CSV table of C-alpha atoms in Angstrom, one decimal:
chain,number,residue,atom,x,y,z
Z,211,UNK,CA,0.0,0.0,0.0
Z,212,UNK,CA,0.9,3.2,-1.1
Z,213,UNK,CA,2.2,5.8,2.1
Z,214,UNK,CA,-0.2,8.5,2.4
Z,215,UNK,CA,-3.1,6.7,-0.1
Z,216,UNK,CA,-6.8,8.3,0.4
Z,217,UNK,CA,-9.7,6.6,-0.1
Z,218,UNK,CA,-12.3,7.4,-2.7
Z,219,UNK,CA,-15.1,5.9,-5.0
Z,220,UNK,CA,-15.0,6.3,-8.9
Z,221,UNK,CA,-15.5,4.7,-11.9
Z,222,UNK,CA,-13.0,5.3,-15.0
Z,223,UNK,CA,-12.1,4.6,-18.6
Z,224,UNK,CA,-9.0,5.6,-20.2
Z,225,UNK,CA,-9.6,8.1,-23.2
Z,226,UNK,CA,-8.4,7.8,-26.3
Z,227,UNK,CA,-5.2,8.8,-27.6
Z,228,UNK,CA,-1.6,8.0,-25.9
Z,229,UNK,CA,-2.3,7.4,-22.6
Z,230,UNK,CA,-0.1,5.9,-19.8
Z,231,UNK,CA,-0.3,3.2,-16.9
Z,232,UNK,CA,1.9,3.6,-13.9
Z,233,UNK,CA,3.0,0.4,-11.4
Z,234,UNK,CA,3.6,2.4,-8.6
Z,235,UNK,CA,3.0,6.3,-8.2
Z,236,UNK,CA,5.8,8.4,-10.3
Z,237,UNK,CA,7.0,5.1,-11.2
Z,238,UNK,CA,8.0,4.6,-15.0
Z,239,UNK,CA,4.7,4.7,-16.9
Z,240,UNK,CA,3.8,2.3,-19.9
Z,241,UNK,CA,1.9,3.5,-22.9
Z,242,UNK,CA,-1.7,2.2,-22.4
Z,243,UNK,CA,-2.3,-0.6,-25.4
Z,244,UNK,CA,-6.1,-1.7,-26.5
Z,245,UNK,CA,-6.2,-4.7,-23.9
Z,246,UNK,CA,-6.4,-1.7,-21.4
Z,247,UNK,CA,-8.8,0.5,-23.1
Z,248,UNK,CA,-13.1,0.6,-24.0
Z,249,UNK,CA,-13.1,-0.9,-20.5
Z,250,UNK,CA,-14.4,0.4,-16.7
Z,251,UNK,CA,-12.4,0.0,-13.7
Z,252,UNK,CA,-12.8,0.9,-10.2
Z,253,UNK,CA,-11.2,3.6,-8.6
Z,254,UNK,CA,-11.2,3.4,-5.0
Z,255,UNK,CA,-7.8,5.2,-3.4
Z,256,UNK,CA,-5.7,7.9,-4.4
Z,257,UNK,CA,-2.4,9.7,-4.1
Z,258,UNK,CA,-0.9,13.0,-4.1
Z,259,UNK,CA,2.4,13.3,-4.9
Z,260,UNK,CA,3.9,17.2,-4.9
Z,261,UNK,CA,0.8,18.5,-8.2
Z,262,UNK,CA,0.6,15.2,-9.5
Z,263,UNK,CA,-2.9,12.9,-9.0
Z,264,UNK,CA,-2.6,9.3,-9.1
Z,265,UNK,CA,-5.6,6.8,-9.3
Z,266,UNK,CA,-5.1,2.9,-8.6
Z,267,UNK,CA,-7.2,1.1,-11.1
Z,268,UNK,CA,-8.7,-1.9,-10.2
Z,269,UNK,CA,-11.0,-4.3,-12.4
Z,270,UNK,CA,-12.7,-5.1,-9.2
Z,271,UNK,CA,-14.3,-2.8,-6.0
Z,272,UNK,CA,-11.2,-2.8,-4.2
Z,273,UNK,CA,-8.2,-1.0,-2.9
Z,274,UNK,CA,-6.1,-4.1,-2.9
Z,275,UNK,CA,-7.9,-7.0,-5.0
Z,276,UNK,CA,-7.4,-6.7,-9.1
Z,277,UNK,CA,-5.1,-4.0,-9.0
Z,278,UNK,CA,-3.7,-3.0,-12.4
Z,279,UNK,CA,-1.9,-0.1,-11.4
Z,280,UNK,CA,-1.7,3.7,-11.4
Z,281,UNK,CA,-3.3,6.6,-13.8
Z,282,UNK,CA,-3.0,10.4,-13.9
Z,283,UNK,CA,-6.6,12.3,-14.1
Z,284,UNK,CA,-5.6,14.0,-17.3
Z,285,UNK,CA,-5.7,10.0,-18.9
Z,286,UNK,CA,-9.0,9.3,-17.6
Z,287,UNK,CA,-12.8,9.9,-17.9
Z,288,UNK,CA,-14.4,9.5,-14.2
Z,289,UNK,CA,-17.3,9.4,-12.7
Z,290,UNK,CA,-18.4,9.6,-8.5
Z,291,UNK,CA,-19.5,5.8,-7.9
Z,292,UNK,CA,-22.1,5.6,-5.2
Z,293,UNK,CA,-24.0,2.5,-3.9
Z,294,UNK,CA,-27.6,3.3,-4.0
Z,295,UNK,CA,-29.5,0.0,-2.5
Z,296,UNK,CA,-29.7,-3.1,-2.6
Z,297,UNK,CA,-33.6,-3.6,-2.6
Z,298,UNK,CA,-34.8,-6.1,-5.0
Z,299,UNK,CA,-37.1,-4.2,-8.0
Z,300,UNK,CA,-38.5,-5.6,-11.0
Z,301,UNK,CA,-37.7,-3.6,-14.6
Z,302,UNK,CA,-39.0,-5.1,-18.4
Z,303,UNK,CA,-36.0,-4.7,-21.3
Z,304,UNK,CA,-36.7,-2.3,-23.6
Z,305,UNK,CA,-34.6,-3.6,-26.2
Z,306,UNK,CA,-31.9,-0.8,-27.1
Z,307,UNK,CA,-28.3,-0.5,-25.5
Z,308,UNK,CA,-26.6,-3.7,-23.9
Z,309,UNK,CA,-25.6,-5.6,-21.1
Z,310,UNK,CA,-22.1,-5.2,-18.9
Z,311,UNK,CA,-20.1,-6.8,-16.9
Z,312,UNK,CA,-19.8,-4.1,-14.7
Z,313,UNK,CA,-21.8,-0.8,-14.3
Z,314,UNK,CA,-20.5,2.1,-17.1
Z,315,UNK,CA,-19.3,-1.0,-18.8
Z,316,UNK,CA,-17.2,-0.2,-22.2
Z,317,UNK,CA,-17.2,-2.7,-25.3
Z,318,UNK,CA,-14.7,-5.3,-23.7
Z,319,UNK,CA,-17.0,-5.6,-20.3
Z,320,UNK,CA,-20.2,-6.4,-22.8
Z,321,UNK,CA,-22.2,-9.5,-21.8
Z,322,UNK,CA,-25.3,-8.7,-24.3
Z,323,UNK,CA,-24.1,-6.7,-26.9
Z,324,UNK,CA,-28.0,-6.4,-28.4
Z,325,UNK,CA,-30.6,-6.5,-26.0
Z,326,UNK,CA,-33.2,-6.7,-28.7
Z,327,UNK,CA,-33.8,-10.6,-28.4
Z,328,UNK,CA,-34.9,-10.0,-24.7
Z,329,UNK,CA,-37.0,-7.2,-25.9
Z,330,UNK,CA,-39.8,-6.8,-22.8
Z,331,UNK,CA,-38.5,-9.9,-20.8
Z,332,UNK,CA,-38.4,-9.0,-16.8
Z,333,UNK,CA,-35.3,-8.2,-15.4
Z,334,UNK,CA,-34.7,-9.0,-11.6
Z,335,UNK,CA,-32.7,-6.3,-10.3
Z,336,UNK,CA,-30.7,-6.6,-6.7
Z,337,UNK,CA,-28.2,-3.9,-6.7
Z,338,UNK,CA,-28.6,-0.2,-7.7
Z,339,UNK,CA,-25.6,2.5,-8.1
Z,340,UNK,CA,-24.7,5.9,-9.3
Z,341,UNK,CA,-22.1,6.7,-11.9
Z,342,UNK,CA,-22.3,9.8,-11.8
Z,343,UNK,CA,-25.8,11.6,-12.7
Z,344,UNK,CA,-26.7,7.9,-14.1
Z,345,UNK,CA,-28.6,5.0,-12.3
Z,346,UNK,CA,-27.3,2.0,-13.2
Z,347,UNK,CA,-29.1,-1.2,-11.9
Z,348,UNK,CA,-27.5,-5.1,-11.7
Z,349,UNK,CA,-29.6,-8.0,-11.7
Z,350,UNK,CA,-30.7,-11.3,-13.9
Z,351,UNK,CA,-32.2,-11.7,-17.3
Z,352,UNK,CA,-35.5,-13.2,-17.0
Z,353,UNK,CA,-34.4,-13.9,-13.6
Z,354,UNK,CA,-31.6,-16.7,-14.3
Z,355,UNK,CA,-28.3,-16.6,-15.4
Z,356,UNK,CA,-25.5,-13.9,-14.4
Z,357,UNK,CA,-25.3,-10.7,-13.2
Z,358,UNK,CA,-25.1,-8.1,-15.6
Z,359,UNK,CA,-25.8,-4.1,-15.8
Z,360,UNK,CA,-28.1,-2.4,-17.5
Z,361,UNK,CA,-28.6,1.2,-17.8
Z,362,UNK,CA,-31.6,2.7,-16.5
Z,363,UNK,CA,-32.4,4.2,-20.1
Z,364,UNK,CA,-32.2,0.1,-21.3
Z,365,UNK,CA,-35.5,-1.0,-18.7
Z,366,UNK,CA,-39.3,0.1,-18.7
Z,367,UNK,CA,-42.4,-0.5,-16.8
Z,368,UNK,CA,-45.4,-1.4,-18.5
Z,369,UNK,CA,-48.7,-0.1,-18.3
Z,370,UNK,CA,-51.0,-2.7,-16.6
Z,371,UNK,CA,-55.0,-2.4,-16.4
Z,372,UNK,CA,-58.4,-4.5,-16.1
Z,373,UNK,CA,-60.1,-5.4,-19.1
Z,374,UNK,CA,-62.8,-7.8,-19.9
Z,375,UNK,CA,-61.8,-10.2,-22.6
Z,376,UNK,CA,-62.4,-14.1,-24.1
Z,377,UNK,CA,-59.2,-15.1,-26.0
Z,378,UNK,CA,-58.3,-18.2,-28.0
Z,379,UNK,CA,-54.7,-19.0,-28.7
Z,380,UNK,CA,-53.9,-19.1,-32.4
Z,381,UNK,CA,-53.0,-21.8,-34.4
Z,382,UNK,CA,-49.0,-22.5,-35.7
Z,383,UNK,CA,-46.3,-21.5,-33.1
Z,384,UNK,CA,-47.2,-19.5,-29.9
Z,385,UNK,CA,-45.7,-19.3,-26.5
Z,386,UNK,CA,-47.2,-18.5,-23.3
Z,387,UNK,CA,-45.3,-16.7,-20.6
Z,388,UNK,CA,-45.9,-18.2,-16.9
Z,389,UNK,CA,-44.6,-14.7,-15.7
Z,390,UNK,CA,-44.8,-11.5,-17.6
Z,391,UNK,CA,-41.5,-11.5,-19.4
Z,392,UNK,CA,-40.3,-14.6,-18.0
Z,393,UNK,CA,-38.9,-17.8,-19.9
Z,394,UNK,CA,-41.7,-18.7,-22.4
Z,395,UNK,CA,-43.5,-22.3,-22.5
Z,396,UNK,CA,-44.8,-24.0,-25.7
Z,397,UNK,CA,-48.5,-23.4,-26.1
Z,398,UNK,CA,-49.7,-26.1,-27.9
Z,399,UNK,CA,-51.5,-28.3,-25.1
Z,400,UNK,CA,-53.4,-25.4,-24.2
Z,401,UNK,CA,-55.2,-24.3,-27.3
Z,402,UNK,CA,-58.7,-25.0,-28.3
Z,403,UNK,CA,-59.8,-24.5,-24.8
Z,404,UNK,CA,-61.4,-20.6,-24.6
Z,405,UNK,CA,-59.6,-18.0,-22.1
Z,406,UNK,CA,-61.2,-15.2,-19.5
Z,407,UNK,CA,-58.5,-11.8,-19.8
Z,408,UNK,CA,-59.4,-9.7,-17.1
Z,409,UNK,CA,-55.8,-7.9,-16.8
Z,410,UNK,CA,-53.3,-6.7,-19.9
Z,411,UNK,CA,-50.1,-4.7,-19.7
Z,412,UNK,CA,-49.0,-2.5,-22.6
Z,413,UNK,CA,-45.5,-2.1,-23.2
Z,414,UNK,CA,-44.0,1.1,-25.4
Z,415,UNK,CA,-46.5,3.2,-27.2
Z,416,UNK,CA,-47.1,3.7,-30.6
Z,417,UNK,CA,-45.6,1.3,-33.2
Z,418,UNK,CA,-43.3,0.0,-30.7
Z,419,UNK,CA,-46.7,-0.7,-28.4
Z,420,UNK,CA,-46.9,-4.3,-27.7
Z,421,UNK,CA,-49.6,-6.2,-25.5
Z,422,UNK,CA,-50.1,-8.9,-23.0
Z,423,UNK,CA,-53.1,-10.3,-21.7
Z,424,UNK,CA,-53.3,-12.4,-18.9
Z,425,UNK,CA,-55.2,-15.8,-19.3
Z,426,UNK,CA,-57.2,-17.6,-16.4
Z,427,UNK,CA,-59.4,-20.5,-16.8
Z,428,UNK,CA,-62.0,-18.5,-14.1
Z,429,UNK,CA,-63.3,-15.1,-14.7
Z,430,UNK,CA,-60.3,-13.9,-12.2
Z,431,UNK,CA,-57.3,-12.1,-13.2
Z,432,UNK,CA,-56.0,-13.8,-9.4
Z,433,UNK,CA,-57.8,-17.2,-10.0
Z,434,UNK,CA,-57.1,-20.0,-12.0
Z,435,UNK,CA,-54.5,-18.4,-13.8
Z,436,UNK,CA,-52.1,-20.0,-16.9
Z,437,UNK,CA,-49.9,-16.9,-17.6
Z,438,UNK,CA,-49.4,-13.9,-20.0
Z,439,UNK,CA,-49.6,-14.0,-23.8
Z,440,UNK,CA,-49.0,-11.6,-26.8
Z,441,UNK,CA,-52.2,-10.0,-27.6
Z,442,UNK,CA,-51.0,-10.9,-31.7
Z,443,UNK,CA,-50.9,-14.9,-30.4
Z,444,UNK,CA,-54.6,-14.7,-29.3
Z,445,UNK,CA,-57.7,-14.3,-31.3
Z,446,UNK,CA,-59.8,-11.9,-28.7
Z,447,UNK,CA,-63.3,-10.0,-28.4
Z,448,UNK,CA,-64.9,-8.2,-25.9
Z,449,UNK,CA,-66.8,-10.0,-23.6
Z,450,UNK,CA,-69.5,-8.4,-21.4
Z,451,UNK,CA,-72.3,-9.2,-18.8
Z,452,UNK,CA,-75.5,-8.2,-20.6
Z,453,UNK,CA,-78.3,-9.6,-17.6
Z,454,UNK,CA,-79.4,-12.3,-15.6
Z,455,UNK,CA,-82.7,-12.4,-16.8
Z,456,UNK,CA,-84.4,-15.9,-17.2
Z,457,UNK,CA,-85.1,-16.9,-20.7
Z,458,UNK,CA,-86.5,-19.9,-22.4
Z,459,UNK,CA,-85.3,-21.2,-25.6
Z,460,UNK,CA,-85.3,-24.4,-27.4
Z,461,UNK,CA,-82.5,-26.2,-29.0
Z,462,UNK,CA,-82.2,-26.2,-32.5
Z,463,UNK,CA,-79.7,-29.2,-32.7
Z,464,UNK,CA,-76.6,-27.9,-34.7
Z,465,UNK,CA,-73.5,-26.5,-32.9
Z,466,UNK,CA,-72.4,-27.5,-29.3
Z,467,UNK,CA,-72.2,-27.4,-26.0
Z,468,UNK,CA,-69.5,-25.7,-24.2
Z,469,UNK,CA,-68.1,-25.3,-20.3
């Protein structure tokens, strides 16, 4: 450990250009190569020496663990790196940027470099942090898998509201999702059977607008449920209580009976 070192909390990347690494503070620099560069490391002590600024970059959060040396201010873009919470939330993908290894991740921390296959799938988020004036939250895709960090531009909510629905699944391939943006099952065993939608979330608006409608087997949107499918994987209409008047009819004898 560096004599006199100061604690801090930052994240940096080195900028472009000739740029240089130092082993030990005012030690003999090397130029930074590629390896080095469009990545984030973690900046958490500091030196002064006489004018000079020294940062100890580290790939990990730590003063001592993954420690790859020391950089002047004037080589680096930083950011203040604060810990916001770590209360569990629940964010949908919207499709755009990508997903990091680490939080202001550059091109050589990318996990997901397009997000656009997990397009409105749930994300299960357990940390949050500040990079500056950024939120930046890390959890798991679809809730399995590894961390990774998305930017809080890269996650929506959508907009969930009663409606009053009957909704068959189409024919050909169709998925239903046992939790809103979950891992999708095969729909096939449950078509041909009618379904009540008494709930739908709308993701996006305009042409990007996609929606979901929740299917039960009751007239519930908390009983007897199956799970969430796309509104374009359903043949729908409107289904409303007219009155519970007796009637009398009589049976023609085409068509069917139904539950």
């Amino acid at each position: 450990k560096v004599e006199d070192e100061e604690t801090t909390s930052l994240l940096g990347h080195f900028r472009g250009g000739t740029r240089y690494l130092y082993p030990e503070p005012n030690g003999k620099p090397i130029v930074v190569g590629s390896e080095y560069k469009n990545k984030v490391y973690y900046i958490k002590a500091k030196v002064e020496i006489g004018k000079d600024t020294f940062y100890k970059l580290s790939t990990k959060p730590s003063a001592t663990d993954g420690v790859i040396g020391w950089a002047k201010p004037e080589d680096l873009s930083t950011h203040d790196h604060v810990g916001v919470d770590k209360d569990p939330k629940t964010f949908y993908i919207k499709g755009n940027g990508k997903a990091t290894l680490h939080a202001w991740g550059g091109s050589q921390d990318t996990v997901h470099a397009d997000l656009s296959p997990f397009k409105n799938s749930v994300f299960k988020v357990n940390l949050t942090e500040r990079v500056g004036n950024n939120i930046w939250y890390r959890g798991k895709i679809q809730g399995e898998g590894p961390n990774v960090w998305l930017h809080e531009s890269y996650v929506h909510l959508p907009k969930e509201s009663k409606t009053s629905k009957l909704g068959h699944i189409r024919s050909g391939k169709r998925v239903i999702y046992p939790e809103l943006g979950g891992k999708p099952v095969d729909a096939e065993s449950y078509k041909n059977a009618v379904y009540y939608i008494k709930r739908q979330a709308v993701f996006g608006s305009g042409k990007d607008e996609e929606t979901y409608y929740l299917l039960s087997t009751q007239p519930s949107d908390t009983k007897g449920i199956i799970g969430w499918a796309k509104s374009t994987d359903l043949s729908t209409h409107e289904h409303k209580g007219v009155d519970k008047d007796p009637k009398t009819f009589y049976i023609k004898g085409n068509g069917k009976a139904t539950l």
